[in-house]
Amino acid sequence: MSDTLVIIPTYNEKENIENMVKTVFSLQKAFDVLVVDDNSPDGTGEIVERLQAQFPSRLFLEKREGKTGLGTAYIHGFKWALEKKYDYIIEMDADFSHDPKDLIRLYQACHDYGADVSIGSRYSKGVNVVNWPMNRVLMSYFASKYVQFITRIPIHDTTAGFVCYKRKVLETIKLDKIKFVGYAFQIEMKFKAWKHGFNIKEVSVIFTDRALGKSKMDSSIIGEAILGVIKMKLKGLPK
């Protein structure tokens, strides 16, 4: 058993999931992988089940009944990881927008360099995004700047979904009180970690848009983030 679990939420990722799992397992650092699949109709879960025979002690699958949001998938995975006593828990996408090689750098930031939370940041050193349409780059960049301005959180990429948490961070944050399920989930987790005084480090990464499969982003997710940040600032969130 590795000391680190990589959580990959999936919905219709049959084009990517096998290659992603095998790439993670090819890294020099040993990682375990938990796929949280929201009953993908394209057979993503079945692909993972087949791969479990090849990686029986390293690859795990949690199947959920339906598609209920990215945030709830990660919370499901976080609770699973805490129960299994992992020391480091990393969240990442299945579509290779996050380079698996950067898993080692996120891990090292927490394990070797004292961070409690390490963020694979697109915006800590300029704008490191490849193959996104300009309107989406601008939307993402200014969303993070908007969050910084409203909350005063000292993080450049507040909406990043490539994050390593030390176990103690997830044990401290009351996961059952996380309010947001979409885009704003990532903001809320960072906001709460910051409010608790944890050491947060941004690790500059290059984000590359997916080559295969379909993006899950929609306007309702963005709207949740915009309104959610205002609520976080005005009302505060329970720790």
PDB file of C-alpha atoms in Angstrom:
ATOM      1  CA  MET A   1       0.000   0.000   0.000  1.00  0.00           C
ATOM      2  CA  SER A   2       1.310   3.426  -0.976  1.00  0.00           C
ATOM      3  CA  ASP A   3       1.201   6.380   1.418  1.00  0.00           C
ATOM      4  CA  THR A   4      -0.569   8.384  -1.307  1.00  0.00           C
ATOM      5  CA  LEU A   5      -3.947   7.951  -2.984  1.00  0.00           C
ATOM      6  CA  VAL A   6      -4.836   9.611  -6.286  1.00  0.00           C
ATOM      7  CA  ILE A   7      -8.593  10.152  -6.620  1.00  0.00           C
ATOM      8  CA  ILE A   8      -9.927  10.340 -10.177  1.00  0.00           C
ATOM      9  CA  PRO A   9     -13.654  11.093 -10.590  1.00  0.00           C
ATOM     10  CA  THR A  10     -15.119   9.851 -13.860  1.00  0.00           C
ATOM     11  CA  TYR A  11     -18.204  10.197 -15.986  1.00  0.00           C
ATOM     12  CA  ASN A  12     -17.904   8.907 -19.561  1.00  0.00           C
ATOM     13  CA  GLU A  13     -14.106   8.761 -19.705  1.00  0.00           C
ATOM     14  CA  LYS A  14     -13.665   5.478 -21.596  1.00  0.00           C
ATOM     15  CA  GLU A  15     -11.236   7.138 -24.035  1.00  0.00           C
ATOM     16  CA  ASN A  16      -8.878   8.196 -21.246  1.00  0.00           C
ATOM     17  CA  ILE A  17      -9.176   6.089 -18.119  1.00  0.00           C
ATOM     18  CA  GLU A  18      -7.052   3.054 -19.054  1.00  0.00           C
ATOM     19  CA  ASN A  19      -4.174   5.146 -20.332  1.00  0.00           C
ATOM     20  CA  MET A  20      -4.369   7.419 -17.290  1.00  0.00           C
ATOM     21  CA  VAL A  21      -4.295   4.543 -14.795  1.00  0.00           C
ATOM     22  CA  LYS A  22      -1.357   2.849 -16.526  1.00  0.00           C
ATOM     23  CA  THR A  23       0.542   6.138 -16.771  1.00  0.00           C
ATOM     24  CA  VAL A  24       0.143   6.824 -13.048  1.00  0.00           C
ATOM     25  CA  PHE A  25       1.345   3.318 -12.223  1.00  0.00           C
ATOM     26  CA  SER A  26       4.406   3.766 -14.462  1.00  0.00           C
ATOM     27  CA  LEU A  27       5.768   6.661 -12.372  1.00  0.00           C
ATOM     28  CA  GLN A  28       8.857   6.216 -10.181  1.00  0.00           C
ATOM     29  CA  LYS A  29       6.887   7.108  -7.067  1.00  0.00           C
ATOM     30  CA  ALA A  30       4.269   4.490  -6.153  1.00  0.00           C
ATOM     31  CA  PHE A  31       0.724   5.837  -6.028  1.00  0.00           C
ATOM     32  CA  ASP A  32      -2.538   4.006  -5.388  1.00  0.00           C
ATOM     33  CA  VAL A  33      -5.533   5.071  -7.490  1.00  0.00           C
ATOM     34  CA  LEU A  34      -9.201   5.322  -6.581  1.00  0.00           C
ATOM     35  CA  VAL A  35     -11.626   5.885  -9.456  1.00  0.00           C
ATOM     36  CA  VAL A  36     -14.978   7.296  -8.348  1.00  0.00           C
ATOM     37  CA  ASP A  37     -17.316   6.581 -11.238  1.00  0.00           C
ATOM     38  CA  ASP A  38     -20.787   8.093 -11.463  1.00  0.00           C
ATOM     39  CA  ASN A  39     -22.387   5.142 -13.262  1.00  0.00           C
ATOM     40  CA  SER A  40     -20.908   6.112 -16.641  1.00  0.00           C
ATOM     41  CA  PRO A  41     -23.121   4.791 -19.450  1.00  0.00           C
ATOM     42  CA  ASP A  42     -20.098   4.477 -21.747  1.00  0.00           C
ATOM     43  CA  GLY A  43     -18.586   1.652 -19.686  1.00  0.00           C
ATOM     44  CA  THR A  44     -15.813   3.552 -17.891  1.00  0.00           C
ATOM     45  CA  GLY A  45     -16.448   1.579 -14.699  1.00  0.00           C
ATOM     46  CA  GLU A  46     -16.211  -1.733 -16.514  1.00  0.00           C
ATOM     47  CA  ILE A  47     -12.827  -0.750 -17.959  1.00  0.00           C
ATOM     48  CA  VAL A  48     -11.581  -0.023 -14.434  1.00  0.00           C
ATOM     49  CA  GLU A  49     -12.911  -3.355 -13.184  1.00  0.00           C
ATOM     50  CA  ARG A  50     -10.966  -5.127 -15.925  1.00  0.00           C
ATOM     51  CA  LEU A  51      -7.800  -3.225 -14.996  1.00  0.00           C
ATOM     52  CA  GLN A  52      -8.179  -4.208 -11.333  1.00  0.00           C
ATOM     53  CA  ALA A  53      -7.176  -7.746 -12.272  1.00  0.00           C
ATOM     54  CA  GLN A  54      -3.870  -6.334 -13.514  1.00  0.00           C
ATOM     55  CA  PHE A  55      -3.361  -4.019 -10.513  1.00  0.00           C
ATOM     56  CA  PRO A  56      -5.222  -5.798  -7.695  1.00  0.00           C
ATOM     57  CA  SER A  57      -3.637  -4.016  -4.730  1.00  0.00           C
ATOM     58  CA  ARG A  58      -3.206  -0.564  -6.263  1.00  0.00           C
ATOM     59  CA  LEU A  59      -6.376   0.223  -8.222  1.00  0.00           C
ATOM     60  CA  PHE A  60      -9.731   0.703  -6.509  1.00  0.00           C
ATOM     61  CA  LEU A  61     -13.201   1.553  -7.790  1.00  0.00           C
ATOM     62  CA  GLU A  62     -16.166   3.161  -6.107  1.00  0.00           C
ATOM     63  CA  LYS A  63     -19.316   3.145  -8.236  1.00  0.00           C
ATOM     64  CA  ARG A  64     -22.031   5.662  -7.443  1.00  0.00           C
ATOM     65  CA  GLU A  65     -25.643   5.463  -8.558  1.00  0.00           C
ATOM     66  CA  GLY A  66     -25.759   8.673 -10.560  1.00  0.00           C
ATOM     67  CA  LYS A  67     -24.064  11.924 -11.564  1.00  0.00           C
ATOM     68  CA  THR A  68     -24.366  14.148  -8.498  1.00  0.00           C
ATOM     69  CA  GLY A  69     -21.486  16.566  -8.918  1.00  0.00           C
ATOM     70  CA  LEU A  70     -17.713  16.710  -8.848  1.00  0.00           C
ATOM     71  CA  GLY A  71     -17.631  17.883  -5.243  1.00  0.00           C
ATOM     72  CA  THR A  72     -19.631  14.953  -3.923  1.00  0.00           C
ATOM     73  CA  ALA A  73     -17.426  12.535  -5.875  1.00  0.00           C
ATOM     74  CA  TYR A  74     -14.312  13.966  -4.261  1.00  0.00           C
ATOM     75  CA  ILE A  75     -15.860  13.987  -0.789  1.00  0.00           C
ATOM     76  CA  HIS A  76     -16.777  10.318  -1.286  1.00  0.00           C
ATOM     77  CA  GLY A  77     -13.159   9.668  -2.245  1.00  0.00           C
ATOM     78  CA  PHE A  78     -11.753  11.741   0.629  1.00  0.00           C
ATOM     79  CA  LYS A  79     -13.759   9.779   3.193  1.00  0.00           C
ATOM     80  CA  TRP A  80     -12.655   6.501   1.608  1.00  0.00           C
ATOM     81  CA  ALA A  81      -9.013   7.627   1.747  1.00  0.00           C
ATOM     82  CA  LEU A  82      -9.234   8.686   5.388  1.00  0.00           C
ATOM     83  CA  GLU A  83     -10.794   5.366   6.315  1.00  0.00           C
ATOM     84  CA  LYS A  84      -7.927   3.557   4.556  1.00  0.00           C
ATOM     85  CA  LYS A  85      -5.335   5.673   6.439  1.00  0.00           C
ATOM     86  CA  TYR A  86      -3.573   7.328   3.492  1.00  0.00           C
ATOM     87  CA  ASP A  87      -1.203  10.143   4.489  1.00  0.00           C
ATOM     88  CA  TYR A  88      -1.514  12.121   1.252  1.00  0.00           C
ATOM     89  CA  ILE A  89      -4.591  12.427  -0.960  1.00  0.00           C
ATOM     90  CA  ILE A  90      -4.402  13.907  -4.462  1.00  0.00           C
ATOM     91  CA  GLU A  91      -7.288  14.901  -6.709  1.00  0.00           C
ATOM     92  CA  MET A  92      -6.871  15.008 -10.480  1.00  0.00           C
ATOM     93  CA  ASP A  93      -8.830  14.777 -13.727  1.00  0.00           C
ATOM     94  CA  ALA A  94      -8.995  11.691 -15.916  1.00  0.00           C
ATOM     95  CA  ASP A  95      -8.523  13.524 -19.224  1.00  0.00           C
ATOM     96  CA  PHE A  96      -4.763  14.301 -19.117  1.00  0.00           C
ATOM     97  CA  SER A  97      -5.337  18.025 -18.663  1.00  0.00           C
ATOM     98  CA  HIS A  98      -3.270  17.357 -15.538  1.00  0.00           C
ATOM     99  CA  ASP A  99       0.089  15.796 -16.421  1.00  0.00           C
ATOM    100  CA  PRO A 100       0.520  12.629 -14.294  1.00  0.00           C
ATOM    101  CA  LYS A 101       4.255  13.357 -14.008  1.00  0.00           C
ATOM    102  CA  ASP A 102       3.359  16.393 -11.875  1.00  0.00           C
ATOM    103  CA  LEU A 103       1.896  14.072  -9.227  1.00  0.00           C
ATOM    104  CA  ILE A 104       5.430  13.594  -7.929  1.00  0.00           C
ATOM    105  CA  ARG A 105       5.981  17.351  -7.622  1.00  0.00           C
ATOM    106  CA  LEU A 106       2.731  17.852  -5.719  1.00  0.00           C
ATOM    107  CA  TYR A 107       3.625  14.981  -3.411  1.00  0.00           C
ATOM    108  CA  GLN A 108       7.114  16.339  -2.811  1.00  0.00           C
ATOM    109  CA  ALA A 109       5.754  19.789  -1.956  1.00  0.00           C
ATOM    110  CA  CYS A 110       3.838  18.216   0.932  1.00  0.00           C
ATOM    111  CA  HIS A 111       6.160  15.360   1.885  1.00  0.00           C
ATOM    112  CA  ASP A 112       9.532  17.105   1.536  1.00  0.00           C
ATOM    113  CA  TYR A 113       8.923  20.864   1.625  1.00  0.00           C
ATOM    114  CA  GLY A 114       6.395  21.408   4.393  1.00  0.00           C
ATOM    115  CA  ALA A 115       3.191  22.212   2.543  1.00  0.00           C
ATOM    116  CA  ASP A 116      -0.096  20.985   3.985  1.00  0.00           C
ATOM    117  CA  VAL A 117      -1.826  21.596   0.655  1.00  0.00           C
ATOM    118  CA  SER A 118      -0.057  21.766  -2.709  1.00  0.00           C
ATOM    119  CA  ILE A 119      -1.866  23.088  -5.766  1.00  0.00           C
ATOM    120  CA  GLY A 120      -0.991  22.360  -9.381  1.00  0.00           C
ATOM    121  CA  SER A 121      -1.277  25.987 -10.408  1.00  0.00           C
ATOM    122  CA  ARG A 122      -1.919  27.297 -13.905  1.00  0.00           C
ATOM    123  CA  TYR A 123      -1.509  30.939 -12.900  1.00  0.00           C
ATOM    124  CA  SER A 124       1.279  31.220 -10.312  1.00  0.00           C
ATOM    125  CA  LYS A 125       3.801  31.989 -13.067  1.00  0.00           C
ATOM    126  CA  GLY A 126       1.861  33.698 -15.832  1.00  0.00           C
ATOM    127  CA  VAL A 127      -0.814  31.716 -17.694  1.00  0.00           C
ATOM    128  CA  ASN A 128       0.204  28.106 -18.360  1.00  0.00           C
ATOM    129  CA  VAL A 129      -2.731  26.772 -20.376  1.00  0.00           C
ATOM    130  CA  VAL A 130      -2.450  24.918 -23.698  1.00  0.00           C
ATOM    131  CA  ASN A 131      -5.168  24.377 -26.333  1.00  0.00           C
ATOM    132  CA  TRP A 132      -7.999  26.098 -24.483  1.00  0.00           C
ATOM    133  CA  PRO A 133     -10.164  28.566 -26.441  1.00  0.00           C
ATOM    134  CA  MET A 134      -9.263  32.132 -25.459  1.00  0.00           C
ATOM    135  CA  ASN A 135     -12.704  32.791 -23.950  1.00  0.00           C
ATOM    136  CA  ARG A 136     -12.285  29.838 -21.600  1.00  0.00           C
ATOM    137  CA  VAL A 137      -8.747  30.866 -20.623  1.00  0.00           C
ATOM    138  CA  LEU A 138      -9.992  34.346 -19.795  1.00  0.00           C
ATOM    139  CA  MET A 139     -12.999  33.006 -17.896  1.00  0.00           C
ATOM    140  CA  SER A 140     -10.846  30.697 -15.767  1.00  0.00           C
ATOM    141  CA  TYR A 141      -8.087  33.254 -15.150  1.00  0.00           C
ATOM    142  CA  PHE A 142     -10.420  36.052 -14.150  1.00  0.00           C
ATOM    143  CA  ALA A 143     -12.528  33.687 -12.046  1.00  0.00           C
ATOM    144  CA  SER A 144      -9.448  33.011  -9.923  1.00  0.00           C
ATOM    145  CA  LYS A 145      -8.625  36.717  -9.771  1.00  0.00           C
ATOM    146  CA  TYR A 146     -12.226  37.429  -8.769  1.00  0.00           C
ATOM    147  CA  VAL A 147     -11.985  34.905  -5.925  1.00  0.00           C
ATOM    148  CA  GLN A 148      -8.704  36.466  -4.780  1.00  0.00           C
ATOM    149  CA  PHE A 149     -10.238  39.933  -4.802  1.00  0.00           C
ATOM    150  CA  ILE A 150     -13.418  38.969  -2.936  1.00  0.00           C
ATOM    151  CA  THR A 151     -11.916  36.646  -0.316  1.00  0.00           C
ATOM    152  CA  ARG A 152      -8.321  37.977  -0.089  1.00  0.00           C
ATOM    153  CA  ILE A 153      -7.077  34.398  -0.241  1.00  0.00           C
ATOM    154  CA  PRO A 154      -3.368  34.390  -1.227  1.00  0.00           C
ATOM    155  CA  ILE A 155      -3.707  31.797  -4.008  1.00  0.00           C
ATOM    156  CA  HIS A 156      -3.362  32.510  -7.735  1.00  0.00           C
ATOM    157  CA  ASP A 157      -5.292  29.469  -9.017  1.00  0.00           C
ATOM    158  CA  THR A 158      -8.244  29.131  -6.675  1.00  0.00           C
ATOM    159  CA  THR A 159     -10.271  27.009  -9.099  1.00  0.00           C
ATOM    160  CA  ALA A 160      -7.524  24.431  -9.729  1.00  0.00           C
ATOM    161  CA  GLY A 161      -8.593  20.801  -9.564  1.00  0.00           C
ATOM    162  CA  PHE A 162      -5.111  19.293  -9.245  1.00  0.00           C
ATOM    163  CA  VAL A 163      -4.423  19.331  -5.506  1.00  0.00           C
ATOM    164  CA  CYS A 164      -2.565  17.299  -2.869  1.00  0.00           C
ATOM    165  CA  TYR A 165      -3.840  17.328   0.715  1.00  0.00           C
ATOM    166  CA  LYS A 166      -2.112  16.033   3.779  1.00  0.00           C
ATOM    167  CA  ARG A 167      -4.358  13.734   5.744  1.00  0.00           C
ATOM    168  CA  LYS A 168      -4.665  16.210   8.639  1.00  0.00           C
ATOM    169  CA  VAL A 169      -6.225  18.835   6.349  1.00  0.00           C
ATOM    170  CA  LEU A 170      -9.094  16.585   5.311  1.00  0.00           C
ATOM    171  CA  GLU A 171      -9.521  15.405   8.901  1.00  0.00           C
ATOM    172  CA  THR A 172      -9.817  19.027  10.058  1.00  0.00           C
ATOM    173  CA  ILE A 173     -12.231  20.281   7.402  1.00  0.00           C
ATOM    174  CA  LYS A 174     -15.764  19.092   8.111  1.00  0.00           C
ATOM    175  CA  LEU A 175     -16.428  17.375   4.796  1.00  0.00           C
ATOM    176  CA  ASP A 176     -20.139  16.939   5.501  1.00  0.00           C
ATOM    177  CA  LYS A 177     -20.474  20.735   5.686  1.00  0.00           C
ATOM    178  CA  ILE A 178     -19.027  21.428   2.248  1.00  0.00           C
ATOM    179  CA  LYS A 179     -21.773  23.397   0.515  1.00  0.00           C
ATOM    180  CA  PHE A 180     -20.804  23.400  -3.150  1.00  0.00           C
ATOM    181  CA  VAL A 181     -20.750  20.513  -5.605  1.00  0.00           C
ATOM    182  CA  GLY A 182     -19.463  22.009  -8.875  1.00  0.00           C
ATOM    183  CA  TYR A 183     -16.791  24.522  -9.835  1.00  0.00           C
ATOM    184  CA  ALA A 184     -17.098  26.280  -6.455  1.00  0.00           C
ATOM    185  CA  PHE A 185     -16.161  23.089  -4.583  1.00  0.00           C
ATOM    186  CA  GLN A 186     -12.507  23.651  -5.432  1.00  0.00           C
ATOM    187  CA  ILE A 187     -12.683  27.233  -4.168  1.00  0.00           C
ATOM    188  CA  GLU A 188     -14.415  26.240  -0.939  1.00  0.00           C
ATOM    189  CA  MET A 189     -11.870  23.547  -0.093  1.00  0.00           C
ATOM    190  CA  LYS A 190      -8.959  25.958  -0.532  1.00  0.00           C
ATOM    191  CA  PHE A 191     -10.790  28.701   1.375  1.00  0.00           C
ATOM    192  CA  LYS A 192     -11.417  26.432   4.344  1.00  0.00           C
ATOM    193  CA  ALA A 193      -7.853  25.102   4.371  1.00  0.00           C
ATOM    194  CA  TRP A 194      -6.593  28.698   4.357  1.00  0.00           C
ATOM    195  CA  LYS A 195      -8.994  29.749   7.128  1.00  0.00           C
ATOM    196  CA  HIS A 196      -7.689  26.878   9.257  1.00  0.00           C
ATOM    197  CA  GLY A 197      -4.169  28.231   8.832  1.00  0.00           C
ATOM    198  CA  PHE A 198      -2.718  25.382   6.809  1.00  0.00           C
ATOM    199  CA  ASN A 199       0.410  25.998   4.742  1.00  0.00           C
ATOM    200  CA  ILE A 200      -0.621  26.158   1.077  1.00  0.00           C
ATOM    201  CA  LYS A 201       1.955  26.016  -1.726  1.00  0.00           C
ATOM    202  CA  GLU A 202       1.352  26.508  -5.440  1.00  0.00           C
ATOM    203  CA  VAL A 203       3.375  24.331  -7.822  1.00  0.00           C
ATOM    204  CA  SER A 204       3.466  25.735 -11.338  1.00  0.00           C
ATOM    205  CA  VAL A 205       2.127  23.254 -13.915  1.00  0.00           C
ATOM    206  CA  ILE A 206       1.103  23.353 -17.553  1.00  0.00           C
ATOM    207  CA  PHE A 207      -2.593  22.604 -18.082  1.00  0.00           C
ATOM    208  CA  THR A 208      -3.440  21.024 -21.447  1.00  0.00           C
ATOM    209  CA  ASP A 209      -7.016  20.776 -22.689  1.00  0.00           C
ATOM    210  CA  ARG A 210      -8.372  17.282 -23.180  1.00  0.00           C
ATOM    211  CA  ALA A 211      -7.750  15.637 -26.538  1.00  0.00           C
ATOM    212  CA  LEU A 212     -10.398  12.911 -26.077  1.00  0.00           C
ATOM    213  CA  GLY A 213     -13.869  12.901 -24.564  1.00  0.00           C
ATOM    214  CA  LYS A 214     -16.193  15.756 -23.683  1.00  0.00           C
ATOM    215  CA  SER A 215     -15.787  18.543 -21.124  1.00  0.00           C
ATOM    216  CA  LYS A 216     -18.262  18.568 -18.215  1.00  0.00           C
ATOM    217  CA  MET A 217     -18.171  22.374 -17.751  1.00  0.00           C
ATOM    218  CA  ASP A 218     -21.446  24.276 -18.110  1.00  0.00           C
ATOM    219  CA  SER A 219     -22.891  27.679 -17.211  1.00  0.00           C
ATOM    220  CA  SER A 220     -24.647  26.469 -14.039  1.00  0.00           C
ATOM    221  CA  ILE A 221     -21.290  25.384 -12.590  1.00  0.00           C
ATOM    222  CA  ILE A 222     -19.814  28.822 -13.294  1.00  0.00           C
ATOM    223  CA  GLY A 223     -22.855  30.549 -11.798  1.00  0.00           C
ATOM    224  CA  GLU A 224     -22.501  28.515  -8.608  1.00  0.00           C
ATOM    225  CA  ALA A 225     -18.914  29.696  -8.298  1.00  0.00           C
ATOM    226  CA  ILE A 226     -19.695  33.384  -8.800  1.00  0.00           C
ATOM    227  CA  LEU A 227     -22.560  33.451  -6.290  1.00  0.00           C
ATOM    228  CA  GLY A 228     -20.832  31.035  -3.936  1.00  0.00           C
ATOM    229  CA  VAL A 229     -17.784  33.231  -3.495  1.00  0.00           C
ATOM    230  CA  ILE A 230     -19.949  36.187  -2.516  1.00  0.00           C
ATOM    231  CA  LYS A 231     -21.753  34.043   0.071  1.00  0.00           C
ATOM    232  CA  MET A 232     -18.429  32.775   1.399  1.00  0.00           C
ATOM    233  CA  LYS A 233     -17.239  36.341   1.928  1.00  0.00           C
ATOM    234  CA  LEU A 234     -20.449  37.866   3.295  1.00  0.00           C
ATOM    235  CA  LYS A 235     -21.638  35.040   5.534  1.00  0.00           C
ATOM    236  CA  GLY A 236     -18.471  33.123   6.124  1.00  0.00           C
ATOM    237  CA  LEU A 237     -18.458  29.331   6.039  1.00  0.00           C
ATOM    238  CA  PRO A 238     -18.374  27.021   9.033  1.00  0.00           C
ATOM    239  CA  LYS A 239     -14.984  25.420   9.417  1.00  0.00           C
TER     240      LYS A 239
END
